[in-house]
């Protein structure tokens, strides 16, 4: 009898210890997070800026999150809507994350998407690329003010490429028209910045407002030049290029991509992920990886990322309503 009682006590103690260990590890009784692969949904095609930066971020995060293995998967259908919605609707346990892009701040106001920034708990922004005013290297203007003067002297004739009517770079150009009381001709290239770059270097258009990462080689060769950036601060990649702000014009328009979790993901899981992301953003090797892709390194974590997404959602709501786009 004594032996049976001792055995029962030992089993009871072992069970209690196991419960305490499980509870202390987070995740409602699961093993210490992460204990299995983490899926990362990328709502864009392979090879683009969102894809490259997201894969780079999670690859380097594995060095700062013990036991992690991120598995990126591309789901670009619906212009990115499908992937972003799937992330929002995923089980909120930290094992399905996703990238969301600037379109998340625009699509709800264009009746293209029901989800907004409120459906997510942000981990980190891996891109926050400003709109860059890019023109031909031999263009007769070498500054923002000279470009504006040229547009005023030649109303409606300067041809500006964009990624589609109602898309971010078209909106940026329209905002510039409004700010400076100028008129330009909008030329859409729905297939993206590669076509814009080809048209610009070929002399088919006069300029564009776009993410400068797609034009690095042409700028470095002198074929193209950047006159100004719609950013809060100067670029690491283009330190000699002034911002609209420092030139006296309070215009900040950026194209971002953020890794997020579904909104109800446990706080302890978010803390683990955000800490790993913060350490990754400070990692020199990761920064060099981004610069090699033509992407300015940023460190926008957690609540700061949420506030950026919220601010742009509100800004585009106002702008798109005014433009009726």
Short mmCIF file of N, CA and C in Angstrom, two decimals, residues 160-255:
data_model
loop_
_atom_site.label_atom_id
_atom_site.label_comp_id
_atom_site.label_asym_id
_atom_site.label_seq_id
_atom_site.Cartn_x
_atom_site.Cartn_y
_atom_site.Cartn_z
N UNK A 160 4.28 62.10 -66.76
CA UNK A 160 4.71 61.42 -65.53
C UNK A 160 4.16 59.99 -65.51
N UNK A 161 5.07 59.01 -65.42
CA UNK A 161 4.67 57.62 -65.36
C UNK A 161 4.18 57.24 -63.98
N UNK A 162 3.21 56.33 -63.91
CA UNK A 162 2.74 55.81 -62.63
C UNK A 162 2.39 54.34 -62.78
N UNK A 163 2.08 53.69 -61.68
CA UNK A 163 1.82 52.24 -61.71
C UNK A 163 0.35 51.90 -61.89
N UNK A 164 -0.44 52.87 -62.33
CA UNK A 164 -1.86 52.64 -62.56
C UNK A 164 -2.68 53.74 -61.92
N UNK A 165 -3.77 54.10 -62.56
CA UNK A 165 -4.61 55.17 -62.03
C UNK A 165 -5.21 54.74 -60.69
N UNK A 166 -5.04 55.58 -59.69
CA UNK A 166 -5.53 55.26 -58.35
C UNK A 166 -4.53 54.52 -57.49
N UNK A 167 -3.41 54.08 -58.08
CA UNK A 167 -2.35 53.42 -57.31
C UNK A 167 -1.49 54.48 -56.62
N UNK A 168 -0.62 54.03 -55.72
CA UNK A 168 0.06 54.96 -54.83
C UNK A 168 0.86 56.03 -55.56
N UNK A 169 1.59 55.65 -56.63
CA UNK A 169 2.45 56.66 -57.26
C UNK A 169 1.63 57.64 -58.10
N UNK A 170 0.49 57.21 -58.58
CA UNK A 170 -0.43 58.16 -59.23
C UNK A 170 -0.96 59.15 -58.19
N UNK A 171 -1.35 58.64 -57.03
CA UNK A 171 -1.85 59.50 -55.96
C UNK A 171 -0.77 60.50 -55.54
N UNK A 172 0.47 60.03 -55.43
CA UNK A 172 1.57 60.92 -55.05
C UNK A 172 1.74 62.04 -56.06
N UNK A 173 1.62 61.71 -57.35
CA UNK A 173 1.77 62.71 -58.39
C UNK A 173 0.62 63.72 -58.35
N UNK A 174 -0.59 63.24 -58.14
CA UNK A 174 -1.74 64.13 -58.04
C UNK A 174 -1.59 65.06 -56.84
N UNK A 175 -1.08 64.54 -55.73
CA UNK A 175 -0.84 65.37 -54.56
C UNK A 175 0.19 66.45 -54.85
N UNK A 176 1.22 66.11 -55.64
CA UNK A 176 2.22 67.10 -56.01
C UNK A 176 1.60 68.18 -56.90
N UNK A 177 0.75 67.77 -57.82
CA UNK A 177 0.06 68.75 -58.66
C UNK A 177 -0.72 69.73 -57.79
N UNK A 178 -1.41 69.18 -56.80
CA UNK A 178 -2.23 70.00 -55.92
C UNK A 178 -1.38 70.93 -55.06
N UNK A 179 -0.30 70.42 -54.52
CA UNK A 179 0.59 71.21 -53.65
C UNK A 179 1.21 72.39 -54.40
N UNK A 180 1.62 72.15 -55.64
CA UNK A 180 2.36 73.17 -56.39
C UNK A 180 1.53 73.89 -57.46
N UNK A 181 0.25 73.54 -57.54
CA UNK A 181 -0.64 74.14 -58.53
C UNK A 181 -0.07 74.00 -59.94
N UNK A 182 0.25 72.75 -60.28
CA UNK A 182 0.77 72.45 -61.61
C UNK A 182 -0.10 71.39 -62.26
N UNK A 183 0.11 71.18 -63.55
CA UNK A 183 -0.65 70.16 -64.28
C UNK A 183 0.32 69.34 -65.12
N UNK A 184 0.25 68.00 -64.97
CA UNK A 184 1.09 67.11 -65.75
C UNK A 184 0.21 66.09 -66.47
N UNK A 185 0.80 65.35 -67.38
CA UNK A 185 0.08 64.29 -68.09
C UNK A 185 0.42 62.95 -67.45
N UNK A 186 -0.59 62.21 -66.99
CA UNK A 186 -0.38 60.95 -66.28
C UNK A 186 -0.36 59.78 -67.28
N UNK A 187 0.73 59.01 -67.24
CA UNK A 187 0.89 57.87 -68.13
C UNK A 187 0.97 56.59 -67.29
N UNK A 188 -0.08 55.75 -67.32
CA UNK A 188 -0.07 54.54 -66.48
C UNK A 188 0.73 53.38 -67.08
N UNK A 189 1.45 52.69 -66.19
CA UNK A 189 2.17 51.46 -66.54
C UNK A 189 1.77 50.40 -65.51
N UNK A 190 0.61 49.75 -65.71
CA UNK A 190 0.06 48.84 -64.70
C UNK A 190 0.96 47.67 -64.33
N UNK A 191 1.93 47.33 -65.19
CA UNK A 191 2.81 46.20 -64.88
C UNK A 191 3.92 46.56 -63.90
N UNK A 192 4.02 47.85 -63.53
CA UNK A 192 4.94 48.21 -62.47
C UNK A 192 6.13 49.05 -62.86
N UNK A 193 7.05 49.19 -61.90
CA UNK A 193 8.15 50.14 -62.03
C UNK A 193 9.18 49.74 -63.08
N UNK A 194 9.29 48.46 -63.40
CA UNK A 194 10.25 48.06 -64.44
C UNK A 194 9.89 48.72 -65.76
N UNK A 195 8.60 48.75 -66.08
CA UNK A 195 8.15 49.39 -67.32
C UNK A 195 8.32 50.90 -67.25
N UNK A 196 8.10 51.47 -66.07
CA UNK A 196 8.30 52.92 -65.90
C UNK A 196 9.77 53.28 -66.12
N UNK A 197 10.66 52.48 -65.53
CA UNK A 197 12.10 52.73 -65.67
C UNK A 197 12.53 52.64 -67.13
N UNK A 198 12.00 51.65 -67.85
CA UNK A 198 12.34 51.50 -69.26
C UNK A 198 11.84 52.68 -70.08
N UNK A 199 10.63 53.14 -69.79
CA UNK A 199 10.06 54.28 -70.52
C UNK A 199 10.82 55.56 -70.22
N UNK A 200 11.25 55.70 -68.98
CA UNK A 200 11.97 56.91 -68.58
C UNK A 200 13.36 56.95 -69.20
N UNK A 201 14.08 55.83 -69.14
CA UNK A 201 15.42 55.80 -69.74
C UNK A 201 15.35 55.88 -71.26
N UNK A 202 14.23 55.44 -71.84
CA UNK A 202 14.07 55.50 -73.29
C UNK A 202 13.56 56.84 -73.79
N UNK A 203 13.28 57.76 -72.87
CA UNK A 203 12.82 59.08 -73.26
C UNK A 203 11.35 59.16 -73.65
N UNK A 204 10.57 58.14 -73.28
CA UNK A 204 9.16 58.13 -73.65
C UNK A 204 8.31 58.93 -72.66
N UNK A 205 8.81 59.11 -71.44
CA UNK A 205 8.15 59.96 -70.44
C UNK A 205 9.22 60.86 -69.83
N UNK A 206 8.75 61.87 -69.08
CA UNK A 206 9.69 62.87 -68.53
C UNK A 206 10.09 62.59 -67.08
N UNK A 207 9.25 61.86 -66.36
CA UNK A 207 9.57 61.63 -64.95
C UNK A 207 8.58 60.70 -64.30
N UNK A 208 8.81 60.45 -63.02
CA UNK A 208 7.91 59.62 -62.23
C UNK A 208 8.11 59.93 -60.76
N UNK A 209 7.10 59.65 -59.97
CA UNK A 209 7.22 59.58 -58.52
C UNK A 209 7.08 58.12 -58.16
N UNK A 210 8.13 57.51 -57.62
CA UNK A 210 8.10 56.06 -57.39
C UNK A 210 9.15 55.68 -56.36
N UNK A 211 9.08 54.43 -55.93
CA UNK A 211 10.08 53.85 -55.02
C UNK A 211 11.44 53.86 -55.72
N UNK A 212 12.44 54.54 -55.15
CA UNK A 212 13.73 54.65 -55.84
C UNK A 212 14.51 53.35 -55.94
N UNK A 213 14.13 52.32 -55.17
CA UNK A 213 14.89 51.07 -55.18
C UNK A 213 14.90 50.42 -56.55
N UNK A 214 13.89 50.70 -57.38
CA UNK A 214 13.82 50.10 -58.71
C UNK A 214 14.65 50.85 -59.74
N UNK A 215 15.29 51.94 -59.33
CA UNK A 215 16.00 52.79 -60.28
C UNK A 215 17.47 53.00 -59.89
N UNK A 216 17.95 52.20 -58.95
CA UNK A 216 19.28 52.41 -58.38
C UNK A 216 20.37 52.40 -59.45
N UNK A 217 20.39 51.38 -60.30
CA UNK A 217 21.48 51.26 -61.28
C UNK A 217 21.47 52.42 -62.26
N UNK A 218 20.28 52.86 -62.68
CA UNK A 218 20.20 53.97 -63.62
C UNK A 218 20.63 55.30 -62.98
N UNK A 219 20.30 55.45 -61.70
CA UNK A 219 20.71 56.67 -60.99
C UNK A 219 22.22 56.67 -60.80
N UNK A 220 22.76 55.50 -60.43
CA UNK A 220 24.21 55.41 -60.22
C UNK A 220 24.99 55.65 -61.51
N UNK A 221 24.42 55.27 -62.63
CA UNK A 221 25.10 55.46 -63.92
C UNK A 221 24.92 56.87 -64.47
N UNK A 222 24.00 57.64 -63.89
CA UNK A 222 23.75 58.99 -64.36
C UNK A 222 22.69 59.08 -65.44
N UNK A 223 22.13 57.93 -65.82
CA UNK A 223 21.06 57.92 -66.83
C UNK A 223 19.82 58.62 -66.29
N UNK A 224 19.57 58.44 -65.00
CA UNK A 224 18.46 59.10 -64.32
C UNK A 224 19.00 59.87 -63.12
N UNK A 225 18.19 60.79 -62.60
CA UNK A 225 18.57 61.52 -61.38
C UNK A 225 17.34 61.72 -60.51
N UNK A 226 17.56 61.79 -59.21
CA UNK A 226 16.49 61.99 -58.24
C UNK A 226 16.57 63.43 -57.75
N UNK A 227 15.45 64.14 -57.84
CA UNK A 227 15.43 65.55 -57.45
C UNK A 227 15.05 65.75 -55.99
N UNK A 228 14.16 64.90 -55.47
CA UNK A 228 13.72 65.05 -54.07
C UNK A 228 12.96 63.80 -53.65
N UNK A 229 12.84 63.62 -52.33
CA UNK A 229 12.15 62.46 -51.75
C UNK A 229 11.01 62.94 -50.86
N UNK A 230 9.87 62.25 -50.94
CA UNK A 230 8.75 62.53 -50.04
C UNK A 230 8.95 61.72 -48.76
N UNK A 231 9.86 62.18 -47.92
CA UNK A 231 10.25 61.42 -46.73
C UNK A 231 10.47 62.35 -45.53
N UNK A 232 10.46 61.75 -44.33
CA UNK A 232 10.77 62.51 -43.12
C UNK A 232 12.25 62.81 -43.03
N UNK A 233 13.07 61.86 -43.49
CA UNK A 233 14.52 61.99 -43.39
C UNK A 233 15.17 61.58 -44.71
N UNK A 234 16.41 62.00 -44.88
CA UNK A 234 17.14 61.63 -46.10
C UNK A 234 17.41 60.13 -46.15
N UNK A 235 17.59 59.64 -47.34
CA UNK A 235 17.83 58.22 -47.58
C UNK A 235 19.28 57.84 -47.28
N UNK A 236 19.47 56.64 -46.76
CA UNK A 236 20.82 56.10 -46.56
C UNK A 236 21.47 55.85 -47.91
N UNK A 237 20.67 55.39 -48.86
CA UNK A 237 21.19 55.07 -50.19
C UNK A 237 21.48 56.30 -51.02
N UNK A 238 20.70 57.36 -50.80
CA UNK A 238 20.84 58.59 -51.59
C UNK A 238 20.98 59.79 -50.64
N UNK A 239 22.07 59.85 -49.89
CA UNK A 239 22.21 60.86 -48.85
C UNK A 239 22.28 62.30 -49.36
N UNK A 240 22.59 62.48 -50.63
CA UNK A 240 22.70 63.84 -51.18
C UNK A 240 21.37 64.37 -51.72
N UNK A 241 20.35 63.54 -51.71
CA UNK A 241 19.05 63.97 -52.24
C UNK A 241 18.21 64.59 -51.12
N UNK A 242 17.73 65.81 -51.29
CA UNK A 242 16.93 66.46 -50.24
C UNK A 242 15.52 65.89 -50.17
N UNK A 243 14.86 66.11 -49.05
CA UNK A 243 13.46 65.73 -48.91
C UNK A 243 12.56 66.93 -49.23
N UNK A 244 11.33 66.63 -49.61
CA UNK A 244 10.35 67.70 -49.82
C UNK A 244 10.24 68.54 -48.55
N UNK A 245 10.28 67.88 -47.39
CA UNK A 245 10.12 68.57 -46.11
C UNK A 245 11.20 69.62 -45.90
N UNK A 246 12.45 69.23 -46.10
CA UNK A 246 13.52 70.18 -45.84
C UNK A 246 13.53 71.31 -46.86
N UNK A 247 12.86 71.09 -47.98
CA UNK A 247 12.74 72.15 -48.99
C UNK A 247 11.52 73.03 -48.73
N UNK A 248 10.80 72.72 -47.65
CA UNK A 248 9.69 73.58 -47.24
C UNK A 248 8.31 73.08 -47.58
N UNK A 249 8.20 71.80 -48.02
CA UNK A 249 6.91 71.25 -48.42
C UNK A 249 6.62 70.00 -47.60
N UNK A 250 5.59 70.06 -46.76
CA UNK A 250 5.30 68.97 -45.83
C UNK A 250 4.56 67.85 -46.53
N UNK A 251 5.31 67.08 -47.32
CA UNK A 251 4.73 65.98 -48.08
C UNK A 251 5.51 64.69 -47.79
N UNK A 252 4.82 63.73 -47.18
CA UNK A 252 5.43 62.42 -46.90
C UNK A 252 4.50 61.34 -47.44
N UNK A 253 4.92 60.67 -48.49
CA UNK A 253 4.17 59.53 -49.03
C UNK A 253 5.14 58.38 -49.21
N UNK A 254 4.83 57.25 -48.60
CA UNK A 254 5.76 56.12 -48.60
C UNK A 254 5.03 54.84 -48.95
N UNK A 255 5.76 53.94 -49.53
CA UNK A 255 5.23 52.62 -49.85
C UNK A 255 5.83 51.63 -48.86
#
